[in-house]
Amino acid sequence: MKECLFFAEEKGSKLGLLVIGGVSMELYGLPRGTLDIDAEISCSQDFYEELVRHLREKGFLFNLGDDIDHWGVIPLPEGYRERAQTVLSIGQSVVKVLDPLDFIASKLRRGIDQDLSDARAVALRFSLSSHDIASHMTKIRFPLSEETFMFKKRLTVFLNDLETNPDIPPPEDSCGPR
């Protein structure tokens, strides 16, 4: 993330990053190593192409796109960009992180063990109840697809686990890279 900001500063370009994934965990105050950066990016087409070339040359792993909502079949809850919180502002660049409830939705979309562990850690960190999470998920416009069924199943299991074991932190190994 810092490399993106330094590069934007060096080029005098305006850059907006809405960080998701493992880097978000760090920004929420939950240490978790990650080897890549996943973010929604807002910048000019020319700068985007320069940045992608620069990051590849430096050997960075990244997934940067202008619409994270389309990274999966299940969309993020409506209004996620407006709820995103600014965590850093340098020159013309701004870094935001998803609202914790939107982050949980993003993690449940994919549903692998690391994602579920991250979602649980964020729910505990921000004292989010299963009711808070379930209410927030009503902001999702679900498509008619098999993925909707799978998402809702993961959500139900996640919420039941949170209610049944409200104070049990995620496993220790979930805080490191896999």
PDB file of C-alpha atoms in Angstrom:
ATOM      1  CA  MET A   1       0.000   0.000   0.000  1.00  0.00           C
ATOM      2  CA  LYS A   2       2.793   2.398   0.916  1.00  0.00           C
ATOM      3  CA  GLU A   3       4.475   1.710  -2.408  1.00  0.00           C
ATOM      4  CA  CYS A   4       1.289   2.823  -4.205  1.00  0.00           C
ATOM      5  CA  LEU A   5       1.161   6.027  -2.178  1.00  0.00           C
ATOM      6  CA  PHE A   6       4.837   6.852  -2.683  1.00  0.00           C
ATOM      7  CA  PHE A   7       4.521   6.209  -6.412  1.00  0.00           C
ATOM      8  CA  ALA A   8       1.461   8.472  -6.667  1.00  0.00           C
ATOM      9  CA  GLU A   9       3.301  11.211  -4.773  1.00  0.00           C
ATOM     10  CA  GLU A  10       6.352  10.828  -7.016  1.00  0.00           C
ATOM     11  CA  LYS A  11       4.180  11.109 -10.143  1.00  0.00           C
ATOM     12  CA  GLY A  12       2.018  13.923  -8.739  1.00  0.00           C
ATOM     13  CA  SER A  13      -1.068  11.806  -9.333  1.00  0.00           C
ATOM     14  CA  LYS A  14      -4.311  11.612  -7.426  1.00  0.00           C
ATOM     15  CA  LEU A  15      -4.972   8.139  -5.988  1.00  0.00           C
ATOM     16  CA  GLY A  16      -7.822   6.650  -4.011  1.00  0.00           C
ATOM     17  CA  LEU A  17      -7.551   3.184  -2.475  1.00  0.00           C
ATOM     18  CA  LEU A  18     -10.342   1.319  -0.726  1.00  0.00           C
ATOM     19  CA  VAL A  19      -8.448  -1.504   0.934  1.00  0.00           C
ATOM     20  CA  ILE A  20      -9.935  -4.943   1.474  1.00  0.00           C
ATOM     21  CA  GLY A  21      -8.348  -8.240   2.465  1.00  0.00           C
ATOM     22  CA  GLY A  22      -5.432  -8.834   4.810  1.00  0.00           C
ATOM     23  CA  VAL A  23      -4.203  -5.233   4.778  1.00  0.00           C
ATOM     24  CA  SER A  24      -7.593  -4.206   6.202  1.00  0.00           C
ATOM     25  CA  MET A  25      -6.938  -6.400   9.217  1.00  0.00           C
ATOM     26  CA  GLU A  26      -3.823  -4.357  10.009  1.00  0.00           C
ATOM     27  CA  LEU A  27      -5.793  -1.124   9.595  1.00  0.00           C
ATOM     28  CA  TYR A  28      -8.450  -2.431  12.017  1.00  0.00           C
ATOM     29  CA  GLY A  29      -5.693  -3.053  14.570  1.00  0.00           C
ATOM     30  CA  LEU A  30      -5.681  -6.825  14.060  1.00  0.00           C
ATOM     31  CA  PRO A  31      -2.213  -8.055  13.126  1.00  0.00           C
ATOM     32  CA  ARG A  32      -2.240 -10.468  10.221  1.00  0.00           C
ATOM     33  CA  GLY A  33       0.559 -10.846   7.757  1.00  0.00           C
ATOM     34  CA  THR A  34      -0.285 -10.742   4.088  1.00  0.00           C
ATOM     35  CA  LEU A  35       1.778 -10.905   0.960  1.00  0.00           C
ATOM     36  CA  ASP A  36      -0.544  -8.970  -1.324  1.00  0.00           C
ATOM     37  CA  ILE A  37      -2.746  -5.921  -1.518  1.00  0.00           C
ATOM     38  CA  ASP A  38      -6.372  -6.065  -2.577  1.00  0.00           C
ATOM     39  CA  ALA A  39      -8.049  -2.719  -3.143  1.00  0.00           C
ATOM     40  CA  GLU A  40     -10.546  -0.785  -5.173  1.00  0.00           C
ATOM     41  CA  ILE A  41      -8.615   1.937  -6.944  1.00  0.00           C
ATOM     42  CA  SER A  42      -9.658   5.370  -8.121  1.00  0.00           C
ATOM     43  CA  CYS A  43      -7.243   7.149 -10.467  1.00  0.00           C
ATOM     44  CA  SER A  44      -6.706   8.045 -14.101  1.00  0.00           C
ATOM     45  CA  GLN A  45      -6.319   5.254 -16.648  1.00  0.00           C
ATOM     46  CA  ASP A  46      -2.788   6.420 -17.471  1.00  0.00           C
ATOM     47  CA  PHE A  47      -1.695   6.405 -13.840  1.00  0.00           C
ATOM     48  CA  TYR A  48      -3.324   3.007 -13.279  1.00  0.00           C
ATOM     49  CA  GLU A  49      -1.289   1.501 -16.111  1.00  0.00           C
ATOM     50  CA  GLU A  50       1.925   3.103 -14.812  1.00  0.00           C
ATOM     51  CA  LEU A  51       1.224   1.872 -11.285  1.00  0.00           C
ATOM     52  CA  VAL A  52       0.508  -1.688 -12.417  1.00  0.00           C
ATOM     53  CA  ARG A  53       3.777  -1.759 -14.394  1.00  0.00           C
ATOM     54  CA  HIS A  54       5.668  -0.314 -11.425  1.00  0.00           C
ATOM     55  CA  LEU A  55       4.231  -2.818  -8.932  1.00  0.00           C
ATOM     56  CA  ARG A  56       4.944  -5.755 -11.259  1.00  0.00           C
ATOM     57  CA  GLU A  57       8.528  -4.585 -11.779  1.00  0.00           C
ATOM     58  CA  LYS A  58       8.982  -4.392  -7.997  1.00  0.00           C
ATOM     59  CA  GLY A  59       7.531  -7.897  -7.573  1.00  0.00           C
ATOM     60  CA  PHE A  60       4.426  -6.934  -5.604  1.00  0.00           C
ATOM     61  CA  LEU A  61       1.368  -9.178  -5.533  1.00  0.00           C
ATOM     62  CA  PHE A  62      -1.829  -7.177  -5.939  1.00  0.00           C
ATOM     63  CA  ASN A  63      -5.401  -7.133  -7.100  1.00  0.00           C
ATOM     64  CA  LEU A  64      -6.414  -3.577  -7.947  1.00  0.00           C
ATOM     65  CA  GLY A  65      -9.614  -2.786  -9.794  1.00  0.00           C
ATOM     66  CA  ASP A  66     -12.067   0.061 -10.051  1.00  0.00           C
ATOM     67  CA  ASP A  67     -15.080  -1.891  -8.753  1.00  0.00           C
ATOM     68  CA  ILE A  68     -14.607  -4.497  -6.015  1.00  0.00           C
ATOM     69  CA  ASP A  69     -18.339  -5.052  -6.029  1.00  0.00           C
ATOM     70  CA  HIS A  70     -17.916  -7.072  -9.216  1.00  0.00           C
ATOM     71  CA  TRP A  71     -15.126  -9.300  -7.886  1.00  0.00           C
ATOM     72  CA  GLY A  72     -17.744 -11.862  -6.924  1.00  0.00           C
ATOM     73  CA  VAL A  73     -21.249 -12.937  -7.850  1.00  0.00           C
ATOM     74  CA  ILE A  74     -22.654 -11.674  -4.537  1.00  0.00           C
ATOM     75  CA  PRO A  75     -22.481  -7.868  -4.425  1.00  0.00           C
ATOM     76  CA  LEU A  76     -21.365  -5.929  -1.377  1.00  0.00           C
ATOM     77  CA  PRO A  77     -24.075  -4.213   0.671  1.00  0.00           C
ATOM     78  CA  GLU A  78     -25.380  -1.095  -1.043  1.00  0.00           C
ATOM     79  CA  GLY A  79     -23.581   2.076   0.029  1.00  0.00           C
ATOM     80  CA  TYR A  80     -20.297   0.406   0.993  1.00  0.00           C
ATOM     81  CA  ARG A  81     -18.222   3.204  -0.576  1.00  0.00           C
ATOM     82  CA  GLU A  82     -20.032   5.868   1.425  1.00  0.00           C
ATOM     83  CA  ARG A  83     -19.509   3.942   4.678  1.00  0.00           C
ATOM     84  CA  ALA A  84     -15.791   3.336   4.035  1.00  0.00           C
ATOM     85  CA  GLN A  85     -13.586   5.066   6.588  1.00  0.00           C
ATOM     86  CA  THR A  86     -10.576   7.209   5.699  1.00  0.00           C
ATOM     87  CA  VAL A  87      -7.475   5.911   7.469  1.00  0.00           C
ATOM     88  CA  LEU A  88      -4.730   7.829   5.683  1.00  0.00           C
ATOM     89  CA  SER A  89      -4.426  10.917   3.545  1.00  0.00           C
ATOM     90  CA  ILE A  90      -1.135  11.923   1.927  1.00  0.00           C
ATOM     91  CA  GLY A  91      -0.980  14.713  -0.637  1.00  0.00           C
ATOM     92  CA  GLN A  92      -3.591  13.923  -3.260  1.00  0.00           C
ATOM     93  CA  SER A  93      -3.957  10.316  -2.113  1.00  0.00           C
ATOM     94  CA  VAL A  94      -6.563   8.842   0.212  1.00  0.00           C
ATOM     95  CA  VAL A  95      -6.697   5.357   1.707  1.00  0.00           C
ATOM     96  CA  LYS A  96      -9.980   4.026   3.031  1.00  0.00           C
ATOM     97  CA  VAL A  97     -10.995   0.760   4.630  1.00  0.00           C
ATOM     98  CA  LEU A  98     -14.374  -0.939   4.438  1.00  0.00           C
ATOM     99  CA  ASP A  99     -16.777  -0.430   7.305  1.00  0.00           C
ATOM    100  CA  PRO A 100     -16.395  -3.538   9.527  1.00  0.00           C
ATOM    101  CA  LEU A 101     -19.865  -4.830   8.596  1.00  0.00           C
ATOM    102  CA  ASP A 102     -19.103  -4.478   4.887  1.00  0.00           C
ATOM    103  CA  PHE A 103     -15.751  -6.194   5.461  1.00  0.00           C
ATOM    104  CA  ILE A 104     -17.552  -9.155   7.034  1.00  0.00           C
ATOM    105  CA  ALA A 105     -19.864  -9.337   4.011  1.00  0.00           C
ATOM    106  CA  SER A 106     -16.845  -9.293   1.692  1.00  0.00           C
ATOM    107  CA  LYS A 107     -15.241 -12.161   3.603  1.00  0.00           C
ATOM    108  CA  LEU A 108     -18.411 -14.252   3.614  1.00  0.00           C
ATOM    109  CA  ARG A 109     -18.669 -13.876  -0.166  1.00  0.00           C
ATOM    110  CA  ARG A 110     -15.644 -16.108  -0.675  1.00  0.00           C
ATOM    111  CA  GLY A 111     -15.933 -18.105   2.520  1.00  0.00           C
ATOM    112  CA  ILE A 112     -12.573 -19.866   2.789  1.00  0.00           C
ATOM    113  CA  ASP A 113     -11.295 -20.625   6.304  1.00  0.00           C
ATOM    114  CA  GLN A 114      -8.965 -17.594   6.400  1.00  0.00           C
ATOM    115  CA  ASP A 115     -11.833 -15.305   5.345  1.00  0.00           C
ATOM    116  CA  LEU A 116     -14.190 -16.708   7.980  1.00  0.00           C
ATOM    117  CA  SER A 117     -11.490 -16.330  10.613  1.00  0.00           C
ATOM    118  CA  ASP A 118     -10.892 -12.715   9.534  1.00  0.00           C
ATOM    119  CA  ALA A 119     -14.643 -12.000   9.638  1.00  0.00           C
ATOM    120  CA  ARG A 120     -14.893 -13.441  13.152  1.00  0.00           C
ATOM    121  CA  ALA A 121     -11.877 -11.445  14.361  1.00  0.00           C
ATOM    122  CA  VAL A 122     -13.407  -8.211  13.025  1.00  0.00           C
ATOM    123  CA  ALA A 123     -16.810  -9.008  14.565  1.00  0.00           C
ATOM    124  CA  LEU A 124     -15.146  -9.537  17.950  1.00  0.00           C
ATOM    125  CA  ARG A 125     -12.847  -6.500  17.606  1.00  0.00           C
ATOM    126  CA  PHE A 126     -15.798  -4.196  16.953  1.00  0.00           C
ATOM    127  CA  SER A 127     -18.256  -5.999  19.278  1.00  0.00           C
ATOM    128  CA  LEU A 128     -20.644  -6.745  16.418  1.00  0.00           C
ATOM    129  CA  SER A 129     -23.515  -9.031  17.316  1.00  0.00           C
ATOM    130  CA  SER A 130     -25.078 -11.612  15.054  1.00  0.00           C
ATOM    131  CA  HIS A 131     -28.113  -9.305  14.939  1.00  0.00           C
ATOM    132  CA  ASP A 132     -25.946  -6.364  13.758  1.00  0.00           C
ATOM    133  CA  ILE A 133     -24.464  -8.507  11.009  1.00  0.00           C
ATOM    134  CA  ALA A 134     -27.762 -10.084   9.913  1.00  0.00           C
ATOM    135  CA  SER A 135     -29.427  -6.650   9.740  1.00  0.00           C
ATOM    136  CA  HIS A 136     -26.599  -5.280   7.617  1.00  0.00           C
ATOM    137  CA  MET A 137     -26.823  -8.163   5.152  1.00  0.00           C
ATOM    138  CA  THR A 138     -30.324  -6.996   4.183  1.00  0.00           C
ATOM    139  CA  LYS A 139     -28.553  -4.222   2.220  1.00  0.00           C
ATOM    140  CA  ILE A 140     -27.303  -6.797  -0.279  1.00  0.00           C
ATOM    141  CA  ARG A 141     -29.210  -7.148  -3.557  1.00  0.00           C
ATOM    142  CA  PHE A 142     -28.889 -10.876  -3.981  1.00  0.00           C
ATOM    143  CA  PRO A 143     -28.851 -12.272  -7.514  1.00  0.00           C
ATOM    144  CA  LEU A 144     -30.835 -15.359  -8.381  1.00  0.00           C
ATOM    145  CA  SER A 145     -27.947 -17.801  -8.354  1.00  0.00           C
ATOM    146  CA  GLU A 146     -26.423 -20.792  -6.627  1.00  0.00           C
ATOM    147  CA  GLU A 147     -23.893 -18.396  -5.068  1.00  0.00           C
ATOM    148  CA  THR A 148     -26.713 -16.649  -3.188  1.00  0.00           C
ATOM    149  CA  PHE A 149     -27.735 -19.962  -1.666  1.00  0.00           C
ATOM    150  CA  MET A 150     -24.124 -20.712  -0.659  1.00  0.00           C
ATOM    151  CA  PHE A 151     -23.603 -17.206   0.770  1.00  0.00           C
ATOM    152  CA  LYS A 152     -26.748 -17.428   2.881  1.00  0.00           C
ATOM    153  CA  LYS A 153     -25.709 -20.849   4.126  1.00  0.00           C
ATOM    154  CA  ARG A 154     -22.243 -19.513   5.127  1.00  0.00           C
ATOM    155  CA  LEU A 155     -23.912 -16.517   6.769  1.00  0.00           C
ATOM    156  CA  THR A 156     -26.241 -18.729   8.828  1.00  0.00           C
ATOM    157  CA  VAL A 157     -23.372 -20.941  10.011  1.00  0.00           C
ATOM    158  CA  PHE A 158     -21.228 -17.868  10.776  1.00  0.00           C
ATOM    159  CA  LEU A 159     -23.997 -16.164  12.778  1.00  0.00           C
ATOM    160  CA  ASN A 160     -24.827 -19.349  14.696  1.00  0.00           C
ATOM    161  CA  ASP A 161     -21.163 -19.811  15.564  1.00  0.00           C
ATOM    162  CA  LEU A 162     -20.897 -16.196  16.707  1.00  0.00           C
ATOM    163  CA  GLU A 163     -23.954 -16.622  18.954  1.00  0.00           C
ATOM    164  CA  THR A 164     -22.856 -19.993  20.311  1.00  0.00           C
ATOM    165  CA  ASN A 165     -19.238 -18.972  20.938  1.00  0.00           C
ATOM    166  CA  PRO A 166     -19.342 -15.168  21.302  1.00  0.00           C
ATOM    167  CA  ASP A 167     -16.055 -14.796  23.164  1.00  0.00           C
ATOM    168  CA  ILE A 168     -13.906 -17.396  21.482  1.00  0.00           C
ATOM    169  CA  PRO A 169     -11.280 -15.680  19.354  1.00  0.00           C
ATOM    170  CA  PRO A 170     -10.328 -17.080  15.970  1.00  0.00           C
ATOM    171  CA  PRO A 171      -7.536 -19.669  15.946  1.00  0.00           C
ATOM    172  CA  GLU A 172      -4.037 -18.243  16.457  1.00  0.00           C
ATOM    173  CA  ASP A 173      -2.822 -19.464  13.088  1.00  0.00           C
ATOM    174  CA  SER A 174      -5.423 -17.288  11.378  1.00  0.00           C
ATOM    175  CA  CYS A 175      -3.383 -14.220  12.242  1.00  0.00           C
ATOM    176  CA  GLY A 176      -0.494 -15.167   9.973  1.00  0.00           C
ATOM    177  CA  PRO A 177      -0.069 -15.760   6.267  1.00  0.00           C
ATOM    178  CA  ARG A 178      -1.039 -19.108   4.814  1.00  0.00           C
TER     179      ARG A 178
END
